[in-house]
Coordinates of C-alpha atoms in Angstrom, one line a residue:
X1 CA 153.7 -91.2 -42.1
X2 CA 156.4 -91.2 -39.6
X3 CA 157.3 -88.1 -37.3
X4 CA 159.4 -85.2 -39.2
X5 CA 162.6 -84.4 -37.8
X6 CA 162.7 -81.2 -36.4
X7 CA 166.1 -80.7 -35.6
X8 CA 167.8 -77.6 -37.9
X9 CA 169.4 -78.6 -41.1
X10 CA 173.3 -78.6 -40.5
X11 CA 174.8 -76.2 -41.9
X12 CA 177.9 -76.8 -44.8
X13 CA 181.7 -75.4 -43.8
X14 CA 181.9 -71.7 -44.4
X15 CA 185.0 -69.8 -44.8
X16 CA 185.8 -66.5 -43.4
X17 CA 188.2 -64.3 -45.6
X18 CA 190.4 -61.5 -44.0
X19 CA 192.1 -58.8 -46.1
X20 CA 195.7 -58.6 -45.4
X21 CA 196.8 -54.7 -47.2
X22 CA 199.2 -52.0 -46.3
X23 CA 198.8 -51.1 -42.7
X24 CA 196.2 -53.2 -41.6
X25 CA 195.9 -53.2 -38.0
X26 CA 197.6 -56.7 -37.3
X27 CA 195.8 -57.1 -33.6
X28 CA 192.4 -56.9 -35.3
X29 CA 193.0 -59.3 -37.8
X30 CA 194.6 -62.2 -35.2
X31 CA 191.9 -60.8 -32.9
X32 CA 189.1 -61.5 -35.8
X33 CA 190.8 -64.8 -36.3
X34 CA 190.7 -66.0 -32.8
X35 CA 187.0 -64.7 -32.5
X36 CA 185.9 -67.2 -35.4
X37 CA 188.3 -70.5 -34.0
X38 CA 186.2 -69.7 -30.7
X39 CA 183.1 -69.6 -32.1
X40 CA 184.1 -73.4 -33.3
X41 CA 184.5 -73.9 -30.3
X42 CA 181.6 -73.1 -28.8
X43 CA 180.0 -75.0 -31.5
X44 CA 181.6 -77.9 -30.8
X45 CA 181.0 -77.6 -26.6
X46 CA 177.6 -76.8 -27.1
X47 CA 176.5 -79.7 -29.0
X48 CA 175.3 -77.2 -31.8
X49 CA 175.2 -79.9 -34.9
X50 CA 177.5 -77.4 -37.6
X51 CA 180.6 -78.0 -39.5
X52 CA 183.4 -75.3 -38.2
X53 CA 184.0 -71.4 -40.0
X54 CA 187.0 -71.7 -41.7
X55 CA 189.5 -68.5 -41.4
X56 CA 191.4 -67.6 -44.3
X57 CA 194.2 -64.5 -44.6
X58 CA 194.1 -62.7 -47.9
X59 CA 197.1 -60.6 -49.6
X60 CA 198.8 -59.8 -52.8
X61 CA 202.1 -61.4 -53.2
X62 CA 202.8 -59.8 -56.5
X63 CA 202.5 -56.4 -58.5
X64 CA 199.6 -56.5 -60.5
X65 CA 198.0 -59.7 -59.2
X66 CA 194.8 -60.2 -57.4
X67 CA 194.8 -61.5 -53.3
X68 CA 195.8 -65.0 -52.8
X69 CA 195.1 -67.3 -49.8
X70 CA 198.3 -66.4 -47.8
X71 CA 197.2 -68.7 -44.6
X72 CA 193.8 -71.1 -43.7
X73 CA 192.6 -72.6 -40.7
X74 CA 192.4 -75.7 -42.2
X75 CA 194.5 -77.4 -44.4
X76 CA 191.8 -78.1 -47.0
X77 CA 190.3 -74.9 -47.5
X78 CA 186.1 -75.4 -48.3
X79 CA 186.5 -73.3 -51.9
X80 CA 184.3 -70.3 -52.5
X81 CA 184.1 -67.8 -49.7
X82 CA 181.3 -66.5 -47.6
X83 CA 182.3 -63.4 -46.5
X84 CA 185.0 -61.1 -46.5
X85 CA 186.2 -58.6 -43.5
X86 CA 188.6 -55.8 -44.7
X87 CA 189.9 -55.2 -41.0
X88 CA 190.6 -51.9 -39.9
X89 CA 194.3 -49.9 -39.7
X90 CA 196.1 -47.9 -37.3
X91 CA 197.3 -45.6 -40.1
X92 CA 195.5 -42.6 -42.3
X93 CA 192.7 -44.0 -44.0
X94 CA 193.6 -46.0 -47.6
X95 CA 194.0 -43.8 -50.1
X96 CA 192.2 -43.5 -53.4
X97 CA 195.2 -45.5 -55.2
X98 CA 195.2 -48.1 -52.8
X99 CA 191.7 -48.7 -53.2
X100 CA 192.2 -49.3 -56.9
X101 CA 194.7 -51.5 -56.5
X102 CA 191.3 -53.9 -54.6
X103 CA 188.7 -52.5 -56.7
X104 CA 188.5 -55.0 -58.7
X105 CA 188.6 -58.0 -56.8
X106 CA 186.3 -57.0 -54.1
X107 CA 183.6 -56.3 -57.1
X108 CA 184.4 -59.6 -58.8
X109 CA 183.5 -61.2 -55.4
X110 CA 180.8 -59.6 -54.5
X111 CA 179.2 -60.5 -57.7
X112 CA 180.0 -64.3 -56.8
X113 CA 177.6 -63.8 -53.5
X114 CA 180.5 -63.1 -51.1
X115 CA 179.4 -60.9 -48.3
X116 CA 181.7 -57.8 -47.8
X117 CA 182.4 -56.3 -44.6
X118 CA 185.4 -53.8 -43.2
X119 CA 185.9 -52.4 -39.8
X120 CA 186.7 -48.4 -39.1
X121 CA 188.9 -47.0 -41.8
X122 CA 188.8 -50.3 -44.0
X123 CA 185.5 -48.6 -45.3
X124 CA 187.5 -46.7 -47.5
X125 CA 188.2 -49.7 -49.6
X126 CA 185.1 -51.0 -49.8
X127 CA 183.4 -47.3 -50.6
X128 CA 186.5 -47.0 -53.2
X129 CA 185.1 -50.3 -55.1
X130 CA 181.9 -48.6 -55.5
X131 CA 180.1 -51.1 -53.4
X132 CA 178.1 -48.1 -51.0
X133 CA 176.9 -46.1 -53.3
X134 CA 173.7 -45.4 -52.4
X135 CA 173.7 -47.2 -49.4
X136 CA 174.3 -46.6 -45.5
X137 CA 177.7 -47.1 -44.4
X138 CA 179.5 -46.4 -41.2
X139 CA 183.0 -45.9 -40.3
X140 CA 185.2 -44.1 -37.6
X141 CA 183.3 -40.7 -36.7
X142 CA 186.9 -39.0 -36.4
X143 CA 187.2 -40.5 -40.1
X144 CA 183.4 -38.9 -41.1
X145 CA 184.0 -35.3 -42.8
X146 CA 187.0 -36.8 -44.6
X147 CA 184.9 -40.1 -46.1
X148 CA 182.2 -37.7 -46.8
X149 CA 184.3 -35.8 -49.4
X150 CA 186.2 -38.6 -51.5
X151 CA 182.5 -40.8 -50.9
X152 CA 179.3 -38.1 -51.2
X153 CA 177.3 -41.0 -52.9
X154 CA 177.1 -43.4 -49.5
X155 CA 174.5 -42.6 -47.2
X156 CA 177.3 -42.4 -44.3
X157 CA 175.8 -42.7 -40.3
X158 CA 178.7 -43.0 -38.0
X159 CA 176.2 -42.9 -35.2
X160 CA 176.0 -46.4 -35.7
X161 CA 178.7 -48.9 -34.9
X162 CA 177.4 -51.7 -37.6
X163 CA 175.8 -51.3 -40.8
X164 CA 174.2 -53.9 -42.2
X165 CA 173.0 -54.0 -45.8
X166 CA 172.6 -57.8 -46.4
X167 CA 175.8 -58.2 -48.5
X168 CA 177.9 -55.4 -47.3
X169 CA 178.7 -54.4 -43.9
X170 CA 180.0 -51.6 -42.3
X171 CA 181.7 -51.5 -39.0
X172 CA 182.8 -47.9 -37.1
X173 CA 185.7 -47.6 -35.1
X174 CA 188.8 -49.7 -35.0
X175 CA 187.5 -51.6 -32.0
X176 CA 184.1 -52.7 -33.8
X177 CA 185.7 -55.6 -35.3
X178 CA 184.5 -57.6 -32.4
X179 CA 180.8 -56.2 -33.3
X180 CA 181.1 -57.2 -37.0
X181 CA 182.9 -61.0 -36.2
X182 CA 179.6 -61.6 -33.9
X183 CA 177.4 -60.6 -36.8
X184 CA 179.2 -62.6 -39.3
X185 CA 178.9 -65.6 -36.5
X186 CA 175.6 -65.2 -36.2
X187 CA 174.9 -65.5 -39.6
X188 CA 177.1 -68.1 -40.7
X189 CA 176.3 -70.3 -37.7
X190 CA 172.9 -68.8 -35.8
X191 CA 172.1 -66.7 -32.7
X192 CA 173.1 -69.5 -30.3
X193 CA 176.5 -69.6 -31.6
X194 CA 176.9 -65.8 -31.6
X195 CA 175.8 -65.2 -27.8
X196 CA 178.1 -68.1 -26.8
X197 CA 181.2 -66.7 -28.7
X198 CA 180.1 -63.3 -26.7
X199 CA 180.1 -64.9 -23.8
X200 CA 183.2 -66.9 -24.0
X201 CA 185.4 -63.7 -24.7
X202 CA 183.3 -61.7 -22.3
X203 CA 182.3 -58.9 -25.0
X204 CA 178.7 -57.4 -25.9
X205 CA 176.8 -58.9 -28.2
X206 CA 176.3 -55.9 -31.3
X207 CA 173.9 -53.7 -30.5
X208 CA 176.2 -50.5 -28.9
X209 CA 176.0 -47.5 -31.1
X210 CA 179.0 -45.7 -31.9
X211 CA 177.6 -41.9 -30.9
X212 CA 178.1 -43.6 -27.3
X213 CA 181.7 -42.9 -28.0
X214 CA 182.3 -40.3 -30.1
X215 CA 182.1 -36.3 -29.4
X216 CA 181.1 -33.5 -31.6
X217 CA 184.0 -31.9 -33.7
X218 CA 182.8 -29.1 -35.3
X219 CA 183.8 -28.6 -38.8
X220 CA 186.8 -25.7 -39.2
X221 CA 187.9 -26.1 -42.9
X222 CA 184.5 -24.8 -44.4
X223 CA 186.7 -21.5 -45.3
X224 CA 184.1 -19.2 -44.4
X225 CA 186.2 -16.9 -42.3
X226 CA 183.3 -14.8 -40.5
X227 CA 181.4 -18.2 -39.5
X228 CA 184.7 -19.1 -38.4
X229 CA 184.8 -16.2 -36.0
X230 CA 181.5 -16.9 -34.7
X231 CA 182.5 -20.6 -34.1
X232 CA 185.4 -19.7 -32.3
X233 CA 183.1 -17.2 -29.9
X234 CA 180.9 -20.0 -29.4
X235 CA 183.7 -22.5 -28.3
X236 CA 185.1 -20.2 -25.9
X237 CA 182.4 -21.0 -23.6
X238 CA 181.3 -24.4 -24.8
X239 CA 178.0 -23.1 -26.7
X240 CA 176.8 -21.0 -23.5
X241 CA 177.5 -17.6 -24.6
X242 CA 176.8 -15.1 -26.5
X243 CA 173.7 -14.4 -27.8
X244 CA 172.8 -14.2 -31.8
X245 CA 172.7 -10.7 -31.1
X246 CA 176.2 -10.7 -29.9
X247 CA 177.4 -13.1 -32.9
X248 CA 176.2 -11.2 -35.5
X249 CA 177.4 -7.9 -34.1
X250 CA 181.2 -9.7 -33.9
X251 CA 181.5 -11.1 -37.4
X252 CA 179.9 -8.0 -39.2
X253 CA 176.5 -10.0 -40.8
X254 CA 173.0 -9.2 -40.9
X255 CA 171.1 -12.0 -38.8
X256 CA 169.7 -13.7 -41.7
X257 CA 172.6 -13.8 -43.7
X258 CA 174.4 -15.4 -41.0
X259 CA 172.1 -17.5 -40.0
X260 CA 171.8 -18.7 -43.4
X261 CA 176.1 -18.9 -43.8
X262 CA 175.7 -20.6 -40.5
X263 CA 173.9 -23.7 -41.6
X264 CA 175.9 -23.8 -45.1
X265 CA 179.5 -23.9 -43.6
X266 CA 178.6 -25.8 -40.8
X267 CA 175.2 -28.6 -41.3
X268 CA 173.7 -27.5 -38.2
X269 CA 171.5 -24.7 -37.5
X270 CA 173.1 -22.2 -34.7
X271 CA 170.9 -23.4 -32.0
X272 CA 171.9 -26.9 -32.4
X273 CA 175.9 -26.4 -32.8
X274 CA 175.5 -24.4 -29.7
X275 CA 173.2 -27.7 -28.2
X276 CA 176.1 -29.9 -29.2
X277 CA 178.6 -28.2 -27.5
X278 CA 177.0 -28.2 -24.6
X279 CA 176.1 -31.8 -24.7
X280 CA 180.3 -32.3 -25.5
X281 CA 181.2 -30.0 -22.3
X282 CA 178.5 -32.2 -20.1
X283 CA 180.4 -35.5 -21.7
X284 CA 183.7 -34.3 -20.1
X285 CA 182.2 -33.2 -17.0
X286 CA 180.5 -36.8 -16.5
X287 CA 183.7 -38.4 -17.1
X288 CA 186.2 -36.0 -15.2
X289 CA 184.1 -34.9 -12.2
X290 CA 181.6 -36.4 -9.5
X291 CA 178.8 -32.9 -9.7
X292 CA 175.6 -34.1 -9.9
X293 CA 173.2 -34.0 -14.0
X294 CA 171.7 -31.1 -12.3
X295 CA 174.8 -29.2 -11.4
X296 CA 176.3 -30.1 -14.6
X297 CA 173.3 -29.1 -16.5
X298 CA 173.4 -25.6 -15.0
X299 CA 177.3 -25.5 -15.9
X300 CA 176.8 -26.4 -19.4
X301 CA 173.9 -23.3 -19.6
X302 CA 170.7 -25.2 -19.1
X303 CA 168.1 -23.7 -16.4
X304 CA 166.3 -26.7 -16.7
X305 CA 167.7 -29.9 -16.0
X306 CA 164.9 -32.2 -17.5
X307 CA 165.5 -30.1 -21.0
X308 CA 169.3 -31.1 -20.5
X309 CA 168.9 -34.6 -20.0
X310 CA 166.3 -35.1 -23.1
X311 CA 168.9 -33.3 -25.0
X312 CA 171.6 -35.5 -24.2
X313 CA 169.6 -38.6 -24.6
X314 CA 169.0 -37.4 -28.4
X315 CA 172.4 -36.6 -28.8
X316 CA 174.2 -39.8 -27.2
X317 CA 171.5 -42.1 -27.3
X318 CA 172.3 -42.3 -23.3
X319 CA 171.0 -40.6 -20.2
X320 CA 173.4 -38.5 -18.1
X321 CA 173.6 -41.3 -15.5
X322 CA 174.3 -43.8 -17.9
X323 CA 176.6 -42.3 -20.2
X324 CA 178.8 -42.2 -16.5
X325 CA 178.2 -45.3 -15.8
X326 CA 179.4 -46.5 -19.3
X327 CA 182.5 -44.3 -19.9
X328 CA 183.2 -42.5 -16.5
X329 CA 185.7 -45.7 -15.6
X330 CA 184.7 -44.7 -11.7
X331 CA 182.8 -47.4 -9.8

């Protein structure tokens, strides 16, 4: 018997779709585009033996009529696709009516065996086809409390910049579409292919989490007017001050009752709003000043520095030191 091959099996042309609707960020979708022609590229440079992603622009030309193929990389398009991005926009996130208007199509797809993906607020029109029911998701974390009430049925964890179910992907703020073109390269044409696209645009592979990013924004609109109080006591002095003592004293509630209303307006208990905003004052004062963890620790109300940092760490998913190093923007 002669000697198997063991080169990979090549892999056929894939096409790329990208959602073209009201408002959609154009940058991210020329920006997706480009990512996917340089990922050809690299294919092509590297001697990696696989037939090019095709890109393909998607929009509805006519009332009442599903998305059509507005533009293609290539001037015979390769027929079925293999996944679909809904890029992210710039604007409020789509409404409920807007989402209809998809609904449809993105389920009748998805059936066929297309993967689904969208970037930031573009989760809102895949959530609105019922495709994340059930399911983790991630989108913008300044985008959360409002997906959580239109969506309660998706398992929502904007701590995370990519979600990956298998068949629908999830992507968190406007700039992840770089995290979710990798992941599609990757699994349309391989590792190798993905870390080379990386490294040709000089971006990180994914892999960041989105809670690097984001800060704590306690909920306000939970209409319980004495928590509200409280909350507002707490964010005079960024979670420091005053004791429970002292809270309950100011809105008028017996200490279990308001610990209990606590927890129920806003999802944490009091010691951990209070932890959060500490953690958010300490993310300011690693990005706005040169004092040291310890000093800031001791600002932000901790007498022991090694119970700030592990705090931090939980909170962030970054130490002090790197979290400046990160998003400080000093050298």
């Amino acid at each position: 018997m002669g000697a198997q091959s063991t080169k990979p099996a090549r892999k056929a042309a894939a096409e790329v779709g990208l959602l073209l609707y009201p408002g959609v960020q154009l940058a991210a979708v020329h920006g997706l585009t480009d990512l996917f022609l340089t990922a050809n590229r690299v294919l092509r440079d590297d001697g990696i033996a696989q037939d090019p992603i095709e890109v393909s622009h998607w929009r509805i030309e006519a009332p009442g009529t599903a998305p059509a193929r507005v533009y293609a990389s290539c001037e015979t398009a390769p027929g079925p696709l293999a996944a679909l991005a809904i890029p992210p926009t710039l604007e409020a996130p789509p409404s409920a009516e807007l989402a209809e208007t998809y609904r449809d199509w993105l389920r009748g797809e998805h059936a066929r065996g297309v993967a689904i993906s969208s970037v930031c607020a573009g989760t809102f029109l895949l959530a609105g086809a019922g495709l994340l029911d059930g399911r983790r998701a991630t989108t913008h974390w300044m985008h959360a409390e409002a997906f959580r009430v239109r969506f309660p049925r998706v398992r929502l964890e904007v701590e995370h910049l990519l979600a990956d179910e298998g068949d629908v992907l999830t992507a968190g703020g406007v700039m992840a579409w770089t995290d979710l073109g990798l992941r599609l390269v990757e699994r349309l044409r391989g590792g190798a292919a993905m870390i080379g696209t990386a490294r040709a645009l000089l971006i990180d592979p994914p892999g960041r989490q989105q809670r690097f990013y984001s800060k704590f924004v306690p909920p306000m609109d939970h209409g319980d007017t004495a928590i509200l109080k409280a909350q507002l006591l707490l964010q005079e002095d960024h979670g420091r001050e005053p004791s429970l003592a002292a809270l309950t004293d100011h809105v008028g509630l017996e200490e279990r009752t308001f610990l209990r209303r606590f927890r129920a307006a806003t999802g944490l208990t009091m010691t951990g709003y209070a932890q959060a905003l500490r953690v958010a004052r300490a993310q300011e004062l690693l990005q706005l000043t040169d004092g040291s963890a310890d000093q800031i620790a001791w600002e932000v109300g901790y007498a022991d520095p090694a119970s700030f940092r592990k705090a931090f760490t939980r909170l962030i998913g970054l130490s002090p030191s790197a979290y400046r190093r990160r998003l400080s923007g000093r050298a």
